[in-house]
Coordinates of C-alpha atoms in Angstrom, one line a residue:
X101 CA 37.6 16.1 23.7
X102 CA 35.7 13.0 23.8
X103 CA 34.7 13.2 27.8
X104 CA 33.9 16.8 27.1
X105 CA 30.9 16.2 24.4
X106 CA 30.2 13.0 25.8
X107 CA 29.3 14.7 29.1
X108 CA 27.3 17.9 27.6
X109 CA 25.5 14.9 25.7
X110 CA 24.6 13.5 28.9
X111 CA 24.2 16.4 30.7
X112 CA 21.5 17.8 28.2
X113 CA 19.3 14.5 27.9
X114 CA 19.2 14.8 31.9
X115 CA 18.4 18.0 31.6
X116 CA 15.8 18.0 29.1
X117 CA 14.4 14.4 30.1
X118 CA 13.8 16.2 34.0
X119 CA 12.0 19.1 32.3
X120 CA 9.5 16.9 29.8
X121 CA 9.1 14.3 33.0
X122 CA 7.6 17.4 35.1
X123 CA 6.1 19.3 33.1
X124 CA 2.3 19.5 32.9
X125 CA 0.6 17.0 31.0
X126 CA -1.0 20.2 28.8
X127 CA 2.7 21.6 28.1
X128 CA 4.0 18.2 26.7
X129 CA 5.0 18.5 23.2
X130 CA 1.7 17.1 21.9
X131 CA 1.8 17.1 17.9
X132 CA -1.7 18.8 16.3
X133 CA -2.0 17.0 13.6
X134 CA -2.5 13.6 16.1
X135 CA -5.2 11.2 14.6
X136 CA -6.6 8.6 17.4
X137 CA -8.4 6.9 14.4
X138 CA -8.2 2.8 14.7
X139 CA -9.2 0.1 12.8
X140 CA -12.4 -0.4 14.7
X141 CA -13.7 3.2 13.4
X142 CA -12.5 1.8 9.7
X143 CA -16.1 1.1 8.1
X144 CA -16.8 -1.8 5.4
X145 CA -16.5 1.2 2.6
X146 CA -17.3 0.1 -1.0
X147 CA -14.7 -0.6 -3.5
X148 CA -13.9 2.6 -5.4
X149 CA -15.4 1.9 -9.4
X150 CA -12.0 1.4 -11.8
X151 CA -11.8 4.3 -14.5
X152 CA -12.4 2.0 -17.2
X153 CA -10.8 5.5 -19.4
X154 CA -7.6 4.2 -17.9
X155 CA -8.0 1.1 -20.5
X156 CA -6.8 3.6 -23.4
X157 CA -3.4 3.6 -21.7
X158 CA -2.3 0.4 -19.4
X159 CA -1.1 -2.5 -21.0
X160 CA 0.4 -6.0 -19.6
X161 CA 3.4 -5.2 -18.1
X162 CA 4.8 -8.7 -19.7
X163 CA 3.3 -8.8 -23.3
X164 CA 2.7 -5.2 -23.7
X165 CA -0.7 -6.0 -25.2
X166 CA -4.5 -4.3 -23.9
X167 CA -5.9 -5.6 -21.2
X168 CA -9.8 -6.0 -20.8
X169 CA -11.9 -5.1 -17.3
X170 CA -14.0 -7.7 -16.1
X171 CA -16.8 -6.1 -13.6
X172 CA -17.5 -8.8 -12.2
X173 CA -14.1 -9.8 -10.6
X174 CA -12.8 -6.2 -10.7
X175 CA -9.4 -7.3 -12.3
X176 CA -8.0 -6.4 -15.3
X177 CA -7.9 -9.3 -17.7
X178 CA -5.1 -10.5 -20.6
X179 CA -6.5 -13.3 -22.6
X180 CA -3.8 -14.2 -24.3
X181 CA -1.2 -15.1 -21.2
X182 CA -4.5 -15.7 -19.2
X183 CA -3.5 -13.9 -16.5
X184 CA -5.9 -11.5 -14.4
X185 CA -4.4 -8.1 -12.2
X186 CA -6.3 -7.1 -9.2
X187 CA -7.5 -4.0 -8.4
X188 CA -7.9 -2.8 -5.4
X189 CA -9.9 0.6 -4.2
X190 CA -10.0 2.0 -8.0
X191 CA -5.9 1.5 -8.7
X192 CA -4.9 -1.8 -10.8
X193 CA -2.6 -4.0 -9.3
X194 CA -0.1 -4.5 -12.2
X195 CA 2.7 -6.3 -10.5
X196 CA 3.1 -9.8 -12.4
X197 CA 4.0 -11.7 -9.0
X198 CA 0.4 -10.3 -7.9
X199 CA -1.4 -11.7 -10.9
X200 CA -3.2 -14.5 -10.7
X201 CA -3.5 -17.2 -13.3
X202 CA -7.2 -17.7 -15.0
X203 CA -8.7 -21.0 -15.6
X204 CA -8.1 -22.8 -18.8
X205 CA -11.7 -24.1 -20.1
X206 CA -11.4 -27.9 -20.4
X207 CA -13.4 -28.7 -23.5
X208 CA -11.1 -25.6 -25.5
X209 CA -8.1 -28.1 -25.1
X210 CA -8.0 -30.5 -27.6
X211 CA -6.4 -34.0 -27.3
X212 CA -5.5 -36.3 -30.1
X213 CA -4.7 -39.8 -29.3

C-alpha cells in the first residue's frame, strides 16, 4: 500500500512539475494580487500624530497609573517609574522591555553627608 501511494505521489509531481515547466510563461499560475513594491519605493513618510483621546484610556502596563504624551519625543511618559513608551506611526509601544528609562535630574537628588 505504501509503494502504491508513494508512486501516484511521484508520479503526479512529475506530472504536474512537466506541465508548469512547459507551459507558457502567460499561463503560469501568476497570483493577481502580486505587489513588486520594495524598500527603495518606501518614501521617508511622516510619523502618523498619536490620538492624544487615547490618553482617557491607556495606562502603564506596570503601575496601572495615566500616562502623559510628550510631543516632543513622541512617547508616552510615567513620571512616577520614570519610564517613557515609544510610539511608533500613531500606535504606542506599551511593552515594558521596550520602555526606556528617563533621566533622573541631578540637582532633584538630595545627598546628606
Amino acid at each position: 500500500m505504501f509503494r502504491n501511494v508513494f508512486g501516484r505521489l511521484l508520479t503526479e509531481t512529475i506530472r504536474v512539475h512537466r506541465c508548469v515547466k512547459n507551459a507558457p510563461l502567460t499561463q503560469r499560475a501568476i497570483p493577481a494580487s502580486f505587489s513588486a513594491r520594495s524598500f527603495s519605493d518606501v518614501k521617508d513618510e511622516a510619523q502618523q500624530p498619536f490620538d492624544t483621546s487615547l490618553l482617557e484610556f491607556l495606562v502603564c502596563p506596570l503601575s496601572k497609573k495615566p500616562l502623559r504624551y510628550e510631543a516632543k519625543t513622541n512617547e508616552l511618559i510615567n513620571e512616577e517609574l520614570g519610564i517613557a513608551y515609544p510610539i511608533m506611526n500613531g500606535i504606542p509601544n506599551m511593552i515594558p522591555q521596550e520602555a526606556r528609562l528617563l533621566q533622573k535630574d541631578a540637582g532633584a537628588s538630595t545627598t546628606q553627608d
